[in-house]
Amino acid sequence: MHQPVLAPSILAADFAQLGQQARAAVKAGAEWLHIDVMDGHFVPNISFGPVAVRALRSLADETGALLDVHLMITAPERYLEAFAEAGA
């Protein structure tokens, strides 16, 4: 039987301390980090773009964590290359 995977969302993090809080989640045992990318279309929030994902990719590479990037955006195909290049 497979073990469940817990991927804490970093959306609740203090964006001014995003790196520190993501690192704390990994240090506490998170093997995955969930990144909700929102553009205000499906939900009334705007969150992360490729630049933030690239910064979190560096942290993930350093710590061994995996990124689970959820594109809740209109026309995601327009942004696939940018997010893929950022390490999503």
PDB file of C-alpha atoms in Angstrom:
ATOM      1  CA  MET A   1       0.000   0.000   0.000  1.00  0.00           C
ATOM      2  CA  HIS A   2       1.263   3.467  -0.906  1.00  0.00           C
ATOM      3  CA  GLN A   3       1.991   6.036   1.756  1.00  0.00           C
ATOM      4  CA  PRO A   4      -0.050   9.227   1.461  1.00  0.00           C
ATOM      5  CA  VAL A   5       1.864  12.283   0.305  1.00  0.00           C
ATOM      6  CA  LEU A   6       1.420  15.491   2.262  1.00  0.00           C
ATOM      7  CA  ALA A   7       2.192  18.596   0.228  1.00  0.00           C
ATOM      8  CA  PRO A   8       1.724  21.675   2.411  1.00  0.00           C
ATOM      9  CA  SER A   9       0.607  24.722   0.478  1.00  0.00           C
ATOM     10  CA  ILE A  10       2.870  27.724   0.766  1.00  0.00           C
ATOM     11  CA  LEU A  11      -0.056  30.019  -0.023  1.00  0.00           C
ATOM     12  CA  ALA A  12      -0.584  30.634   3.698  1.00  0.00           C
ATOM     13  CA  ALA A  13       3.042  31.724   4.143  1.00  0.00           C
ATOM     14  CA  ASP A  14       4.056  35.288   4.870  1.00  0.00           C
ATOM     15  CA  PHE A  15       5.266  36.298   1.399  1.00  0.00           C
ATOM     16  CA  ALA A  16       7.954  38.508   2.947  1.00  0.00           C
ATOM     17  CA  GLN A  17       9.402  35.349   4.540  1.00  0.00           C
ATOM     18  CA  LEU A  18       8.460  32.840   1.851  1.00  0.00           C
ATOM     19  CA  GLY A  19      11.867  31.180   1.595  1.00  0.00           C
ATOM     20  CA  GLN A  20      12.273  30.866   5.347  1.00  0.00           C
ATOM     21  CA  GLN A  21       8.787  29.447   5.824  1.00  0.00           C
ATOM     22  CA  ALA A  22       9.115  27.002   2.927  1.00  0.00           C
ATOM     23  CA  ARG A  23      12.449  25.857   4.364  1.00  0.00           C
ATOM     24  CA  ALA A  24      10.791  25.436   7.790  1.00  0.00           C
ATOM     25  CA  ALA A  25       8.095  23.225   6.232  1.00  0.00           C
ATOM     26  CA  VAL A  26      10.764  20.994   4.691  1.00  0.00           C
ATOM     27  CA  LYS A  27      12.732  20.924   7.938  1.00  0.00           C
ATOM     28  CA  ALA A  28       9.527  19.844   9.724  1.00  0.00           C
ATOM     29  CA  GLY A  29       9.266  16.845   7.389  1.00  0.00           C
ATOM     30  CA  ALA A  30       7.480  18.045   4.247  1.00  0.00           C
ATOM     31  CA  GLU A  31       8.842  16.208   1.213  1.00  0.00           C
ATOM     32  CA  TRP A  32       6.672  18.207  -1.199  1.00  0.00           C
ATOM     33  CA  LEU A  33       5.700  21.884  -1.374  1.00  0.00           C
ATOM     34  CA  HIS A  34       2.397  22.781  -3.050  1.00  0.00           C
ATOM     35  CA  ILE A  35       2.395  26.040  -5.002  1.00  0.00           C
ATOM     36  CA  ASP A  36      -1.001  27.424  -6.037  1.00  0.00           C
ATOM     37  CA  VAL A  37      -0.547  29.713  -9.045  1.00  0.00           C
ATOM     38  CA  MET A  38      -3.673  31.872  -9.387  1.00  0.00           C
ATOM     39  CA  ASP A  39      -4.454  34.711 -11.791  1.00  0.00           C
ATOM     40  CA  GLY A  40      -7.737  35.956 -10.328  1.00  0.00           C
ATOM     41  CA  HIS A  41      -9.947  34.168 -12.872  1.00  0.00           C
ATOM     42  CA  PHE A  42     -11.064  31.019 -11.036  1.00  0.00           C
ATOM     43  CA  VAL A  43     -10.625  32.469  -7.555  1.00  0.00           C
ATOM     44  CA  PRO A  44     -10.404  36.126  -6.497  1.00  0.00           C
ATOM     45  CA  ASN A  45      -6.696  35.855  -5.619  1.00  0.00           C
ATOM     46  CA  ILE A  46      -3.480  36.489  -7.523  1.00  0.00           C
ATOM     47  CA  SER A  47      -0.471  34.592  -6.224  1.00  0.00           C
ATOM     48  CA  PHE A  48       2.834  33.374  -7.640  1.00  0.00           C
ATOM     49  CA  GLY A  49       4.454  33.671 -11.037  1.00  0.00           C
ATOM     50  CA  PRO A  50       7.435  31.960 -12.652  1.00  0.00           C
ATOM     51  CA  VAL A  51       9.931  34.145 -10.743  1.00  0.00           C
ATOM     52  CA  ALA A  52       8.662  32.875  -7.376  1.00  0.00           C
ATOM     53  CA  VAL A  53       8.598  29.296  -8.657  1.00  0.00           C
ATOM     54  CA  ARG A  54      12.232  29.664  -9.792  1.00  0.00           C
ATOM     55  CA  ALA A  55      13.248  30.854  -6.317  1.00  0.00           C
ATOM     56  CA  LEU A  56      11.390  27.958  -4.699  1.00  0.00           C
ATOM     57  CA  ARG A  57      12.983  25.546  -7.206  1.00  0.00           C
ATOM     58  CA  SER A  58      16.388  26.612  -5.885  1.00  0.00           C
ATOM     59  CA  LEU A  59      15.252  25.870  -2.341  1.00  0.00           C
ATOM     60  CA  ALA A  60      13.780  22.525  -3.425  1.00  0.00           C
ATOM     61  CA  ASP A  61      17.010  21.547  -5.178  1.00  0.00           C
ATOM     62  CA  GLU A  62      18.989  22.474  -2.085  1.00  0.00           C
ATOM     63  CA  THR A  63      16.747  20.547   0.327  1.00  0.00           C
ATOM     64  CA  GLY A  64      15.610  17.646  -1.857  1.00  0.00           C
ATOM     65  CA  ALA A  65      11.943  18.680  -1.680  1.00  0.00           C
ATOM     66  CA  LEU A  66       9.625  18.234  -4.652  1.00  0.00           C
ATOM     67  CA  LEU A  67       7.393  20.986  -6.018  1.00  0.00           C
ATOM     68  CA  ASP A  68       3.711  20.428  -6.801  1.00  0.00           C
ATOM     69  CA  VAL A  69       2.748  23.424  -8.942  1.00  0.00           C
ATOM     70  CA  HIS A  70      -0.997  23.878  -9.484  1.00  0.00           C
ATOM     71  CA  LEU A  71      -1.787  26.250 -12.364  1.00  0.00           C
ATOM     72  CA  MET A  72      -5.235  27.666 -11.579  1.00  0.00           C
ATOM     73  CA  ILE A  73      -4.977  30.156 -14.426  1.00  0.00           C
ATOM     74  CA  THR A  74      -6.778  31.028 -17.635  1.00  0.00           C
ATOM     75  CA  ALA A  75      -5.068  29.594 -20.731  1.00  0.00           C
ATOM     76  CA  PRO A  76      -2.285  27.750 -18.887  1.00  0.00           C
ATOM     77  CA  GLU A  77      -0.810  26.700 -22.228  1.00  0.00           C
ATOM     78  CA  ARG A  78       0.363  30.313 -22.665  1.00  0.00           C
ATOM     79  CA  TYR A  79       2.537  29.966 -19.557  1.00  0.00           C
ATOM     80  CA  LEU A  80       3.662  26.332 -19.657  1.00  0.00           C
ATOM     81  CA  GLU A  81       7.091  27.108 -21.079  1.00  0.00           C
ATOM     82  CA  ALA A  82       7.780  29.883 -18.556  1.00  0.00           C
ATOM     83  CA  PHE A  83       6.769  27.713 -15.598  1.00  0.00           C
ATOM     84  CA  ALA A  84       8.659  24.690 -16.954  1.00  0.00           C
ATOM     85  CA  GLU A  85      11.801  26.805 -17.387  1.00  0.00           C
ATOM     86  CA  ALA A  86      11.308  28.050 -13.812  1.00  0.00           C
ATOM     87  CA  GLY A  87      11.412  24.465 -12.577  1.00  0.00           C
ATOM     88  CA  ALA A  88       7.737  23.673 -12.068  1.00  0.00           C
TER      89      ALA A  88
END
